Coordinates of C-alpha atoms and ligand atoms in Angstrom, one line a residue:
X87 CA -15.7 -22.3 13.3
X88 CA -12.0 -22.8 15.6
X89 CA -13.1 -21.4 19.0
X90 CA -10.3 -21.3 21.8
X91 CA -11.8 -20.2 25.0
X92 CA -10.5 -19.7 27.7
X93 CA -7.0 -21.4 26.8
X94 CA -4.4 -21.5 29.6
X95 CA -0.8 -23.9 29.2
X96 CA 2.0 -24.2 31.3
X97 CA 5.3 -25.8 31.0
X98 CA 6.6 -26.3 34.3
X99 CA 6.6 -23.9 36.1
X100 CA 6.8 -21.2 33.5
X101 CA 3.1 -20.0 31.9
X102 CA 2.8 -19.7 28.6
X103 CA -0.8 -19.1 27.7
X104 CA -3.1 -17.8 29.7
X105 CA -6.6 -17.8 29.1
X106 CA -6.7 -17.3 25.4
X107 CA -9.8 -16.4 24.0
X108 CA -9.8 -16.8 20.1
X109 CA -12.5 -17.4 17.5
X110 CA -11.7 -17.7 13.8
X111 CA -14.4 -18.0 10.9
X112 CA -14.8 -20.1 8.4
X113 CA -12.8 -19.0 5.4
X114 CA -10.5 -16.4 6.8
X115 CA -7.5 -15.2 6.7
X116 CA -6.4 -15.1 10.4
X117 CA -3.2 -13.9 11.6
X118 CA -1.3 -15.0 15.2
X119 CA 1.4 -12.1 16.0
X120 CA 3.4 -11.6 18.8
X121 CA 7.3 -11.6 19.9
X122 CA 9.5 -15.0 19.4
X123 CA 8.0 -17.2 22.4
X124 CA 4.9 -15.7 22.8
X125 CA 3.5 -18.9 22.6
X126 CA 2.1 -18.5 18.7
X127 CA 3.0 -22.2 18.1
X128 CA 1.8 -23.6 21.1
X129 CA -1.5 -21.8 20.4
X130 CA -2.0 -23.5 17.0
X131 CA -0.5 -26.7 18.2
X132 CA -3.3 -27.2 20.6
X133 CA -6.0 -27.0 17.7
X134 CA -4.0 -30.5 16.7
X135 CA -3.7 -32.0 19.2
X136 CA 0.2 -31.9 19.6
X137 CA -0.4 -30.6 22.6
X138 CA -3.5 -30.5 25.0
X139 CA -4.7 -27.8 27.3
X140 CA -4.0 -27.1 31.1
X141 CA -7.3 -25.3 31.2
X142 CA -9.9 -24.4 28.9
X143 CA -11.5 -25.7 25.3
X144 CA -11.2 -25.9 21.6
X145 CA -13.9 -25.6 19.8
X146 CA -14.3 -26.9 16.1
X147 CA -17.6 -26.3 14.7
X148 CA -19.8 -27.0 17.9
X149 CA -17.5 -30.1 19.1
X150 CA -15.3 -29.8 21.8
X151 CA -12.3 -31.2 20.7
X152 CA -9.0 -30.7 23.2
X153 CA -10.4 -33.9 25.3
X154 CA -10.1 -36.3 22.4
X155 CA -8.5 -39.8 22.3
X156 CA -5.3 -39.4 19.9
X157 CA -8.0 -42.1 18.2
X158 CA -10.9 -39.7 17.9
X159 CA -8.0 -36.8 17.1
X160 CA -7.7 -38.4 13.6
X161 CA -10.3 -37.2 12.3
X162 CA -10.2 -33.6 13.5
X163 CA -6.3 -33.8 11.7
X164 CA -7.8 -34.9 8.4
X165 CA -10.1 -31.5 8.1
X166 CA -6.6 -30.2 8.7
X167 CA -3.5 -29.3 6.9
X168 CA 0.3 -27.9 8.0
X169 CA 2.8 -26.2 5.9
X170 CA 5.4 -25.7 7.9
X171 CA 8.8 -23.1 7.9
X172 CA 11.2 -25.6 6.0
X173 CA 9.5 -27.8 3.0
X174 CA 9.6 -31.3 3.8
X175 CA 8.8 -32.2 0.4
X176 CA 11.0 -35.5 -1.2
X177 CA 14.3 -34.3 -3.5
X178 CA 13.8 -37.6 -5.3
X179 CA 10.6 -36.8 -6.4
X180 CA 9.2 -34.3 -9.3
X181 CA 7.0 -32.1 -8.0
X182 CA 4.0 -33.4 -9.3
X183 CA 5.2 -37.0 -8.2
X184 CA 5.5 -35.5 -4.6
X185 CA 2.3 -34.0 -4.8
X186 CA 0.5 -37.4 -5.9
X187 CA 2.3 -39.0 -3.0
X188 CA -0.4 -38.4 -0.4
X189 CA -3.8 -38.6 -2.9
X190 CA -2.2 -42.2 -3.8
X191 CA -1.6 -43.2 -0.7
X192 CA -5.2 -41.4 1.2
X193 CA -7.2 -41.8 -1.7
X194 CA -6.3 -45.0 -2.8
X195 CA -6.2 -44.2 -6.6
X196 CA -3.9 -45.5 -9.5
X197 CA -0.6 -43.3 -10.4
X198 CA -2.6 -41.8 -13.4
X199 CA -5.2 -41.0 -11.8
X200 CA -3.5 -39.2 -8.7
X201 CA -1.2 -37.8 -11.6
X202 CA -4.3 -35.9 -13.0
X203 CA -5.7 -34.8 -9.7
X204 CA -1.9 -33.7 -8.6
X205 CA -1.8 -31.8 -11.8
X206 CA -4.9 -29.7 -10.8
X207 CA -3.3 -28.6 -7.5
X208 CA -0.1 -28.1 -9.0
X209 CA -2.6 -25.0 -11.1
X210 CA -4.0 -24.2 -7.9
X211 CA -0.9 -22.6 -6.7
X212 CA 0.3 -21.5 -10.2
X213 CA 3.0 -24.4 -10.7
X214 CA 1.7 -26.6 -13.5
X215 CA 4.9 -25.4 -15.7
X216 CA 7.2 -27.3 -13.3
X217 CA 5.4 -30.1 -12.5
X218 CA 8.3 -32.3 -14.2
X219 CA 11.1 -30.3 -11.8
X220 CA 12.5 -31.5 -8.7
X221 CA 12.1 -29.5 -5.7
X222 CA 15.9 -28.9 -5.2
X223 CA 16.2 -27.0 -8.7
X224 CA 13.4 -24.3 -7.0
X225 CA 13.6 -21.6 -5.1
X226 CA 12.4 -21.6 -1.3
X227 CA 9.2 -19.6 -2.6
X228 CA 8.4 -22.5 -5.3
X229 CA 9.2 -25.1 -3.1
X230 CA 6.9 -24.2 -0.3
X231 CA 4.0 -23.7 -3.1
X232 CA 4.6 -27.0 -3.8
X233 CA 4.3 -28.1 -0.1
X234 CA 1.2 -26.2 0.2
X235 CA -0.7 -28.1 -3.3
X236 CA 0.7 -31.2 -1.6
X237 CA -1.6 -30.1 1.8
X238 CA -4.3 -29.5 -0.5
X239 CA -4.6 -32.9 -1.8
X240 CA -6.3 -33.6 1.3
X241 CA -9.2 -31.5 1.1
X242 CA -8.4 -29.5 4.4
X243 CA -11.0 -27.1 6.0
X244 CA -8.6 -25.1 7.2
X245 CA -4.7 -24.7 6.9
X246 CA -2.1 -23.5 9.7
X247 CA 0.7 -21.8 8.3
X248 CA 4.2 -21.7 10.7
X249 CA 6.1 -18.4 9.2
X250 CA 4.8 -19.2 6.0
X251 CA 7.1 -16.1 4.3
X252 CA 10.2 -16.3 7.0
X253 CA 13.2 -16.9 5.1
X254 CA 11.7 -16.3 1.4
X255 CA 13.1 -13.5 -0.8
X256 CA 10.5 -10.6 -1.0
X257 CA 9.3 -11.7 -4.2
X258 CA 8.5 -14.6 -3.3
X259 CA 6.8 -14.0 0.4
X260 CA 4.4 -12.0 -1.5
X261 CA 3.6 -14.4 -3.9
X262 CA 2.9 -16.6 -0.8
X263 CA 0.8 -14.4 0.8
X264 CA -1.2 -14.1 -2.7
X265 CA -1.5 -17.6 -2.3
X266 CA -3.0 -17.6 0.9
X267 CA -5.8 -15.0 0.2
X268 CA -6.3 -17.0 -3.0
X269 CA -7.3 -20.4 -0.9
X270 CA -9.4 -18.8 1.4
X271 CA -11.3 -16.4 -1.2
X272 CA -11.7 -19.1 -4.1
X273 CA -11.5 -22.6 -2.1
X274 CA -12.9 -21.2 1.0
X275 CA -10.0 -23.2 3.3
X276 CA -9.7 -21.3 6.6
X277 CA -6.1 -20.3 7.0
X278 CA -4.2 -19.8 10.1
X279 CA -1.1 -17.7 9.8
X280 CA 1.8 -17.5 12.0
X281 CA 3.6 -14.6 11.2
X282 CA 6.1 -11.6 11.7
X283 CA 6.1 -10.6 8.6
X284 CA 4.6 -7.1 8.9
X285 CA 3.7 -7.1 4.7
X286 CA 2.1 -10.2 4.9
X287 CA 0.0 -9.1 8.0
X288 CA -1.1 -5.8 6.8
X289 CA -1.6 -7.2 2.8
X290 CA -4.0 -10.1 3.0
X291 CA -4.9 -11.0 7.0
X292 CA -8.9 -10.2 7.9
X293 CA -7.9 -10.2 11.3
X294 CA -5.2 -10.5 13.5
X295 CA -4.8 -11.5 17.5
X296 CA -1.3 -10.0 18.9
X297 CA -0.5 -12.5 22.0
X298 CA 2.0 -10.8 24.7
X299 CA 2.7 -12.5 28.0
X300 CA 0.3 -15.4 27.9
X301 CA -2.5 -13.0 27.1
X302 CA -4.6 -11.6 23.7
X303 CA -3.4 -8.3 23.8
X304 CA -5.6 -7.2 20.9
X305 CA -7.8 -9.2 18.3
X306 CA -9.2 -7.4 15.1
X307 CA -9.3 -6.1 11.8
X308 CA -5.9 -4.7 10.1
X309 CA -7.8 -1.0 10.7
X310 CA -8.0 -2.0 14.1
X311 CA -4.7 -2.9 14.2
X312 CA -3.6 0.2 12.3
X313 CA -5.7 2.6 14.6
X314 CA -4.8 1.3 17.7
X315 CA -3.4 3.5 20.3
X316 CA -2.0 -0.1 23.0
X317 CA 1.6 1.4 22.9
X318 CA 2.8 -2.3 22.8
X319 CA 0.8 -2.7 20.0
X320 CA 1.9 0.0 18.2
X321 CA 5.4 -1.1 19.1
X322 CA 5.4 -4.2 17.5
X323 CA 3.5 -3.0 14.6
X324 CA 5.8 -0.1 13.7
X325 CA 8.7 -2.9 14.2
X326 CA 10.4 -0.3 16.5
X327 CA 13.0 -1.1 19.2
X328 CA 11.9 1.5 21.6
X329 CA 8.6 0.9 23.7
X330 CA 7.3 -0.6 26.4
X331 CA 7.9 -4.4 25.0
X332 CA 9.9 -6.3 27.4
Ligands
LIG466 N1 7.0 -28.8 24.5 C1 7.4 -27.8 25.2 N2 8.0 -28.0 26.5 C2 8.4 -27.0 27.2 N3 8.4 -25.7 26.8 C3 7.8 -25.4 25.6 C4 7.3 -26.5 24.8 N4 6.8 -25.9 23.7 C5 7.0 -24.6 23.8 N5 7.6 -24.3 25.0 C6 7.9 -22.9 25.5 O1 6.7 -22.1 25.3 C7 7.1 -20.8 24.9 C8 6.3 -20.4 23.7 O2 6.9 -21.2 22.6 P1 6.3 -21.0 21.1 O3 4.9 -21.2 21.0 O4 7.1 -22.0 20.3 O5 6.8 -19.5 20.7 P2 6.5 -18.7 19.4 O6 5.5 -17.6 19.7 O7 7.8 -18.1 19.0 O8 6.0 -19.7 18.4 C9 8.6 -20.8 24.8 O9 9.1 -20.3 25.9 C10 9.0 -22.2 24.6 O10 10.2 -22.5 25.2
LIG467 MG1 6.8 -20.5 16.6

């Protein structure tokens, strides 16, 4: 379904991906791994748009999308939804009021109305029972649910998550990541994770692609990952300070 073939990006003179080959399916759970500037954000910020390719293409179904207008990109950023590492979600607002925000404003319905439907995503990620809160009486793990049933308003095929758990409590990441597996098993959104966070990769990814210097180092299963023998792999996997890693 997001095909990345062949993806090469430079800044400069410095190379920062380099011929990325990456397919993720329709409804998974897809982890990106690899060191702080790897290039993980870049990657997933080429699949928006935020940033276009040097070399290579970006698939999305069967259209090839990293030539686009910004005009013609609109449409590919509607399928799509962000949740990003901080919640940008309003103080002044309830939480249900903040989730109604965008389905008002994209959908064009009345304030009951979006209230009803903002309700229903509020259940979605299990925070109907604080739909009256404001987001600064929650914790960082509420607050980013909340962020995520705001994304959901707009019906996205698939989601890209920025270090989704970074920061939370572990409590709370986990809850997250519960989260996650829940919108791709029961709404069938794809979701793309950016992530450290060894629990989360090893609890709910399907697969996994580790990016070290500009390259996919290895792409698979969490077995694959588990069984692999890459000593850089297996450095970064056991979270340990000795190895080949640079
Ligand atoms: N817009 C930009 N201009 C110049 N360099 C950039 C830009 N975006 C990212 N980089 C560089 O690309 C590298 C990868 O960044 P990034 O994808 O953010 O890493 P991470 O894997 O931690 O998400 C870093 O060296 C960063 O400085
Ligand atoms: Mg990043």
């Amino acid at each position: 379904m997001i095909r990345f073939v062949g993806l090469s990006k430079s800044f400069g003179s410095k190379s920062v991906l380099d011929g990325v080959d990456v397919s993720i399916g329709k409804g998974e759970v897809f982890f990106i791994i690899g060191q702080s500037g790897v290039g993980k954000s870049v990657l997933i910020k080429h699949l928006i748009g935020l940033l276009r390719p040097d070399r290579g293409e970006i698939y999305l179904d069967d259209q090839e999308i990293s030539r686009l207008t910004e005009r013609q990109y609109f449409a590919v950023r509607r399928r799509c939804g962000m949740v990003f590492q901080h919640s940008t979600l309003f103080d002044s607002l309830t939480c249900i009021e903040n989730v109604a925000l965008p389905i008002r404003k994209h959908k064009h319905l009345g304030k009951k109305k979006a209230l009803v439907e903002a309700r229903k995503r509020l259940e979605q990620v299990h925070m109907e029972e604080f739909a009256e809160t404001f987001p600064a009486a929650l914790g960082d793990g509420m607050r980013k649910r909340v962020a995520i049933a705001r994304t959901l308003t707009m019906d996205p095929e698939f989601v890209l998550f920025d270090e989704p758990t970074t920061g939370l409590d572990p409590v709370s990441a986990r809850r997250v990541d519960v989260l996650i597996r829940e919108l791709a098993d029961r709404l069938h959104v794809t979701c793309v994770v950016v992530s450290h966070d060894l629990t989360s990769i090893f609890s709910i990814a399907d697969r996994i692609v580790m990016l070290y210097k500009g390259k996919v180092r290895l792409l698979g299963t969490r077995d694959e990952f588990r069984r692999s023998a890459d000593p850089v792999v297996r450095q970064f996997i056991t979270g340990s300070a000795e190895g080949p890693m640079e």
